[in-house]
Amino acid sequence: MSDRALIVIDVQMDYFPGGASALPDAERALPRILKLIAGARERGEAVLFIQHITPQGSPVFAEGSAGAALHGDLERREDDRLFAKSHPSAFQETGLLDFLEQSGIAALDICGFMTQMCCDTTSREAYGRGYAVRLFSDATAAKALEVDGEQIPHHTVHQVSLGALARFAKIISVEEA
């Protein structure tokens, strides 16, 4: 196994059109995420799926709901690992860290959703734990935010988040990789 792993964060149906929290650029990012998965598999790197799960009845990612399901195009394989989480960090209470340490993984490629939340939190924590991190700018997507009554468009949230993360991760496009 390679010392690099691909972490695919929260590519779940609630983030796609018709989902409870659809992201404007989720469909744009999906083909690039699939390309990263294919490349990681070709190189013998671990592909690690992270799935956010909330209690039944929650508005987003409710356990057992169609919206909580991973996108069907991901085609998870038997040797891929799946870690369920209930916090923004893929490390918190998931077993991910134990797997990475036991597998001798030193470098992480990160893609998925949302740029400003779970991708951000996971990238920062990975950096803080000593991992070399690459975050794929075109294989992530953000949601518009409102701050003090002001609407911040999703593309601005995405770009500002990537800019802030450049201290903790190499920000790279799929094509650059």
Short mmCIF file of N, CA, C and O in Angstrom, two decimals, residues 87-167:
data_model
loop_
_atom_site.label_atom_id
_atom_site.label_comp_id
_atom_site.label_asym_id
_atom_site.label_seq_id
_atom_site.Cartn_x
_atom_site.Cartn_y
_atom_site.Cartn_z
N HIS A 87 -19.35 14.73 13.25
CA HIS A 87 -18.71 16.03 13.50
C HIS A 87 -18.06 16.51 12.20
O HIS A 87 -17.83 15.72 11.29
N PRO A 88 -17.69 17.79 12.10
CA PRO A 88 -17.05 18.28 10.88
C PRO A 88 -15.71 17.61 10.56
O PRO A 88 -15.37 17.47 9.40
N SER A 89 -14.96 17.19 11.56
CA SER A 89 -13.67 16.56 11.30
C SER A 89 -13.84 15.07 11.01
O SER A 89 -14.50 14.35 11.76
N ALA A 90 -13.19 14.59 9.95
CA ALA A 90 -13.19 13.16 9.65
C ALA A 90 -12.38 12.38 10.67
O ALA A 90 -12.46 11.15 10.70
N PHE A 91 -11.63 13.05 11.52
CA PHE A 91 -10.82 12.39 12.53
C PHE A 91 -11.58 12.15 13.84
O PHE A 91 -11.26 11.23 14.57
N GLN A 92 -12.56 12.97 14.13
CA GLN A 92 -13.20 12.94 15.44
C GLN A 92 -14.14 11.75 15.58
O GLN A 92 -15.16 11.66 14.89
N GLU A 93 -13.79 10.84 16.46
CA GLU A 93 -14.62 9.69 16.82
C GLU A 93 -14.96 8.79 15.62
O GLU A 93 -16.08 8.29 15.51
N THR A 94 -13.97 8.57 14.71
CA THR A 94 -14.25 7.77 13.52
C THR A 94 -13.35 6.55 13.35
O THR A 94 -13.69 5.66 12.57
N GLY A 95 -12.20 6.52 13.95
CA GLY A 95 -11.25 5.45 13.70
C GLY A 95 -10.31 5.75 12.55
O GLY A 95 -9.41 4.95 12.24
N LEU A 96 -10.49 6.89 11.89
CA LEU A 96 -9.64 7.25 10.75
C LEU A 96 -8.17 7.33 11.16
O LEU A 96 -7.30 6.77 10.48
N LEU A 97 -7.88 8.01 12.24
CA LEU A 97 -6.49 8.18 12.67
C LEU A 97 -5.83 6.83 12.91
O LEU A 97 -4.70 6.60 12.47
N ASP A 98 -6.50 5.93 13.59
CA ASP A 98 -5.95 4.59 13.84
C ASP A 98 -5.63 3.89 12.52
O ASP A 98 -4.57 3.29 12.36
N PHE A 99 -6.55 3.97 11.57
CA PHE A 99 -6.32 3.34 10.27
C PHE A 99 -5.10 3.93 9.58
O PHE A 99 -4.25 3.20 9.07
N LEU A 100 -4.98 5.25 9.56
CA LEU A 100 -3.85 5.91 8.90
C LEU A 100 -2.54 5.51 9.55
O LEU A 100 -1.56 5.20 8.86
N GLU A 101 -2.51 5.50 10.88
CA GLU A 101 -1.28 5.15 11.59
C GLU A 101 -0.90 3.68 11.34
O GLU A 101 0.25 3.38 11.07
N GLN A 102 -1.87 2.79 11.41
CA GLN A 102 -1.61 1.37 11.20
C GLN A 102 -1.19 1.06 9.77
O GLN A 102 -0.45 0.10 9.53
N SER A 103 -1.62 1.88 8.83
CA SER A 103 -1.32 1.67 7.42
C SER A 103 -0.05 2.38 6.96
O SER A 103 0.35 2.24 5.81
N GLY A 104 0.55 3.16 7.83
CA GLY A 104 1.78 3.87 7.47
C GLY A 104 1.55 5.00 6.49
O GLY A 104 2.45 5.37 5.73
N ILE A 105 0.38 5.57 6.50
CA ILE A 105 0.06 6.66 5.57
C ILE A 105 0.57 7.98 6.13
O ILE A 105 0.34 8.29 7.29
N ALA A 106 1.27 8.74 5.29
CA ALA A 106 1.88 10.00 5.70
C ALA A 106 1.34 11.20 4.95
O ALA A 106 1.56 12.34 5.35
N ALA A 107 0.64 10.95 3.84
CA ALA A 107 0.16 12.04 2.99
C ALA A 107 -1.31 11.81 2.65
O ALA A 107 -1.72 10.68 2.37
N LEU A 108 -2.08 12.89 2.65
CA LEU A 108 -3.51 12.80 2.40
C LEU A 108 -3.94 13.72 1.27
O LEU A 108 -3.56 14.89 1.25
N ASP A 109 -4.72 13.18 0.36
CA ASP A 109 -5.40 13.96 -0.66
C ASP A 109 -6.85 14.06 -0.21
O ASP A 109 -7.46 13.05 0.16
N ILE A 110 -7.40 15.27 -0.25
CA ILE A 110 -8.75 15.49 0.27
C ILE A 110 -9.62 16.12 -0.80
O ILE A 110 -9.23 17.08 -1.47
N CYS A 111 -10.84 15.57 -0.94
CA CYS A 111 -11.84 16.12 -1.83
C CYS A 111 -13.21 15.91 -1.20
O CYS A 111 -13.34 15.17 -0.23
N GLY A 112 -14.23 16.55 -1.75
CA GLY A 112 -15.58 16.34 -1.26
C GLY A 112 -16.23 17.63 -0.80
O GLY A 112 -15.93 18.71 -1.29
N PHE A 113 -17.11 17.48 0.17
CA PHE A 113 -17.99 18.59 0.56
C PHE A 113 -18.00 18.81 2.06
O PHE A 113 -17.79 17.89 2.82
N MET A 114 -18.26 19.94 2.52
CA MET A 114 -18.22 21.25 1.92
C MET A 114 -16.84 21.86 2.15
O MET A 114 -16.23 21.63 3.18
N THR A 115 -16.43 22.67 1.22
CA THR A 115 -15.11 23.30 1.30
C THR A 115 -14.91 23.99 2.64
O THR A 115 -13.89 23.79 3.30
N GLN A 116 -15.89 24.80 3.04
CA GLN A 116 -15.73 25.66 4.22
C GLN A 116 -16.03 24.96 5.53
O GLN A 116 -15.87 25.54 6.59
N MET A 117 -16.43 23.71 5.49
CA MET A 117 -16.79 23.04 6.74
C MET A 117 -15.95 21.77 6.95
O MET A 117 -14.91 21.81 7.57
N CYS A 118 -16.38 20.67 6.42
CA CYS A 118 -15.71 19.39 6.71
C CYS A 118 -14.37 19.25 6.00
O CYS A 118 -13.44 18.67 6.56
N CYS A 119 -14.25 19.77 4.78
CA CYS A 119 -12.95 19.73 4.09
C CYS A 119 -11.95 20.62 4.82
O CYS A 119 -10.79 20.24 5.02
N ASP A 120 -12.40 21.79 5.25
CA ASP A 120 -11.56 22.71 6.01
C ASP A 120 -11.12 22.08 7.32
O ASP A 120 -9.92 21.99 7.62
N THR A 121 -12.07 21.60 8.11
CA THR A 121 -11.77 21.07 9.43
C THR A 121 -10.84 19.85 9.34
O THR A 121 -9.87 19.73 10.09
N THR A 122 -11.12 18.96 8.40
CA THR A 122 -10.30 17.76 8.24
C THR A 122 -8.90 18.13 7.77
O THR A 122 -7.90 17.56 8.26
N SER A 123 -8.78 19.06 6.84
CA SER A 123 -7.46 19.49 6.35
C SER A 123 -6.63 20.09 7.46
O SER A 123 -5.44 19.77 7.60
N ARG A 124 -7.22 20.96 8.24
CA ARG A 124 -6.48 21.60 9.34
C ARG A 124 -6.05 20.57 10.39
O ARG A 124 -4.92 20.62 10.88
N GLU A 125 -6.94 19.65 10.72
CA GLU A 125 -6.58 18.65 11.72
C GLU A 125 -5.50 17.71 11.18
O GLU A 125 -4.58 17.34 11.91
N ALA A 126 -5.60 17.34 9.92
CA ALA A 126 -4.57 16.48 9.31
C ALA A 126 -3.21 17.18 9.37
O ALA A 126 -2.20 16.57 9.74
N TYR A 127 -3.17 18.44 9.00
CA TYR A 127 -1.94 19.21 9.06
C TYR A 127 -1.39 19.23 10.49
O TYR A 127 -0.20 19.00 10.73
N GLY A 128 -2.27 19.49 11.44
CA GLY A 128 -1.86 19.56 12.84
C GLY A 128 -1.34 18.23 13.37
O GLY A 128 -0.56 18.20 14.33
N ARG A 129 -1.73 17.14 12.74
CA ARG A 129 -1.26 15.81 13.14
C ARG A 129 -0.02 15.39 12.35
O ARG A 129 0.43 14.26 12.48
N GLY A 130 0.50 16.29 11.50
CA GLY A 130 1.75 16.02 10.80
C GLY A 130 1.62 15.42 9.42
O GLY A 130 2.62 15.05 8.82
N TYR A 131 0.42 15.33 8.88
CA TYR A 131 0.25 14.78 7.54
C TYR A 131 0.53 15.84 6.48
O TYR A 131 0.23 17.03 6.68
N ALA A 132 1.09 15.42 5.36
CA ALA A 132 1.21 16.28 4.19
C ALA A 132 -0.16 16.25 3.52
O ALA A 132 -0.68 15.17 3.22
N VAL A 133 -0.75 17.41 3.28
CA VAL A 133 -2.13 17.49 2.80
C VAL A 133 -2.21 18.21 1.46
O VAL A 133 -1.61 19.27 1.30
N ARG A 134 -2.95 17.60 0.54
CA ARG A 134 -3.32 18.28 -0.70
C ARG A 134 -4.83 18.34 -0.73
O ARG A 134 -5.51 17.32 -0.52
N LEU A 135 -5.37 19.53 -1.00
CA LEU A 135 -6.82 19.73 -1.11
C LEU A 135 -7.12 20.13 -2.55
O LEU A 135 -6.52 21.06 -3.08
N PHE A 136 -8.04 19.41 -3.17
CA PHE A 136 -8.34 19.63 -4.59
C PHE A 136 -9.43 20.69 -4.76
O PHE A 136 -10.60 20.45 -4.47
N SER A 137 -9.01 21.84 -5.27
CA SER A 137 -9.88 23.00 -5.37
C SER A 137 -11.10 22.78 -6.26
O SER A 137 -12.16 23.34 -6.01
N ASP A 138 -10.94 21.97 -7.30
CA ASP A 138 -12.05 21.75 -8.24
C ASP A 138 -12.79 20.44 -7.97
O ASP A 138 -13.67 20.06 -8.73
N ALA A 139 -12.46 19.78 -6.87
CA ALA A 139 -13.17 18.56 -6.47
C ALA A 139 -13.78 18.75 -5.09
O ALA A 139 -13.91 17.83 -4.30
N THR A 140 -14.13 20.00 -4.81
CA THR A 140 -14.83 20.40 -3.59
C THR A 140 -15.90 21.40 -3.98
O THR A 140 -15.91 21.91 -5.10
N ALA A 141 -16.80 21.69 -3.07
CA ALA A 141 -17.85 22.68 -3.34
C ALA A 141 -18.31 23.29 -2.03
O ALA A 141 -18.22 22.66 -0.97
N ALA A 142 -18.78 24.51 -2.12
CA ALA A 142 -19.20 25.27 -0.94
C ALA A 142 -20.66 25.70 -1.06
O ALA A 142 -21.26 25.64 -2.14
N LYS A 143 -21.18 26.14 0.04
CA LYS A 143 -22.55 26.66 0.12
C LYS A 143 -22.47 28.16 0.42
O LYS A 143 -21.57 28.60 1.12
N ALA A 144 -23.42 28.90 -0.08
CA ALA A 144 -23.52 30.33 0.25
C ALA A 144 -23.77 30.46 1.76
O ALA A 144 -24.37 29.58 2.38
N LEU A 145 -23.28 31.53 2.32
CA LEU A 145 -23.47 31.80 3.74
C LEU A 145 -24.09 33.17 3.95
O LEU A 145 -24.01 34.03 3.07
N GLU A 146 -24.65 33.36 5.13
CA GLU A 146 -25.13 34.68 5.53
C GLU A 146 -24.41 35.05 6.81
O GLU A 146 -24.39 34.28 7.77
N VAL A 147 -23.78 36.24 6.80
CA VAL A 147 -23.08 36.74 7.97
C VAL A 147 -23.54 38.16 8.23
O VAL A 147 -23.47 39.02 7.34
N ASP A 148 -24.05 38.41 9.42
CA ASP A 148 -24.55 39.74 9.81
C ASP A 148 -25.52 40.29 8.77
O ASP A 148 -25.47 41.47 8.41
N GLY A 149 -26.40 39.44 8.26
CA GLY A 149 -27.40 39.85 7.30
C GLY A 149 -26.91 39.99 5.88
O GLY A 149 -27.68 40.31 4.98
N GLU A 150 -25.63 39.76 5.66
CA GLU A 150 -25.06 39.88 4.31
C GLU A 150 -24.91 38.50 3.69
O GLU A 150 -24.37 37.57 4.29
N GLN A 151 -25.38 38.36 2.46
CA GLN A 151 -25.26 37.11 1.72
C GLN A 151 -23.87 37.01 1.08
O GLN A 151 -23.43 37.94 0.41
N ILE A 152 -23.23 35.89 1.30
CA ILE A 152 -21.91 35.64 0.70
C ILE A 152 -22.10 34.50 -0.29
O ILE A 152 -22.44 33.39 0.09
N PRO A 153 -21.91 34.77 -1.60
CA PRO A 153 -22.14 33.74 -2.62
C PRO A 153 -21.24 32.52 -2.43
O PRO A 153 -20.12 32.62 -1.92
N HIS A 154 -21.73 31.38 -2.88
CA HIS A 154 -21.01 30.12 -2.71
C HIS A 154 -19.61 30.16 -3.31
O HIS A 154 -18.66 29.63 -2.73
N HIS A 155 -19.45 30.80 -4.48
CA HIS A 155 -18.12 30.83 -5.10
C HIS A 155 -17.13 31.67 -4.27
O HIS A 155 -15.95 31.36 -4.21
N THR A 156 -17.62 32.72 -3.62
CA THR A 156 -16.77 33.53 -2.75
C THR A 156 -16.38 32.74 -1.51
O THR A 156 -15.21 32.74 -1.10
N VAL A 157 -17.34 32.04 -0.92
CA VAL A 157 -17.06 31.20 0.24
C VAL A 157 -16.00 30.16 -0.12
O VAL A 157 -15.04 29.95 0.62
N HIS A 158 -16.16 29.54 -1.29
CA HIS A 158 -15.22 28.53 -1.76
C HIS A 158 -13.81 29.10 -1.89
O HIS A 158 -12.84 28.53 -1.35
N GLN A 159 -13.67 30.22 -2.58
CA GLN A 159 -12.36 30.82 -2.82
C GLN A 159 -11.69 31.30 -1.54
O GLN A 159 -10.49 31.09 -1.34
N VAL A 160 -12.46 31.94 -0.67
CA VAL A 160 -11.89 32.43 0.59
C VAL A 160 -11.45 31.25 1.46
O VAL A 160 -10.38 31.28 2.08
N SER A 161 -12.26 30.20 1.49
CA SER A 161 -11.90 29.02 2.27
C SER A 161 -10.60 28.41 1.75
O SER A 161 -9.71 28.06 2.53
N LEU A 162 -10.48 28.27 0.44
CA LEU A 162 -9.25 27.73 -0.16
C LEU A 162 -8.06 28.62 0.16
O LEU A 162 -6.97 28.12 0.47
N GLY A 163 -8.27 29.92 0.08
CA GLY A 163 -7.18 30.86 0.40
C GLY A 163 -6.70 30.70 1.83
O GLY A 163 -5.49 30.68 2.10
N ALA A 164 -7.62 30.55 2.76
CA ALA A 164 -7.25 30.38 4.16
C ALA A 164 -6.57 29.03 4.39
O ALA A 164 -5.65 28.91 5.19
N LEU A 165 -7.00 28.02 3.67
CA LEU A 165 -6.44 26.67 3.84
C LEU A 165 -5.06 26.51 3.23
O LEU A 165 -4.37 25.52 3.52
N ALA A 166 -4.64 27.44 2.41
CA ALA A 166 -3.34 27.33 1.76
C ALA A 166 -2.19 27.27 2.77
O ALA A 166 -1.10 26.81 2.44
N ARG A 167 -2.42 27.68 3.98
CA ARG A 167 -1.41 27.59 5.05
C ARG A 167 -1.26 26.14 5.55
O ARG A 167 -0.23 25.75 6.07
#
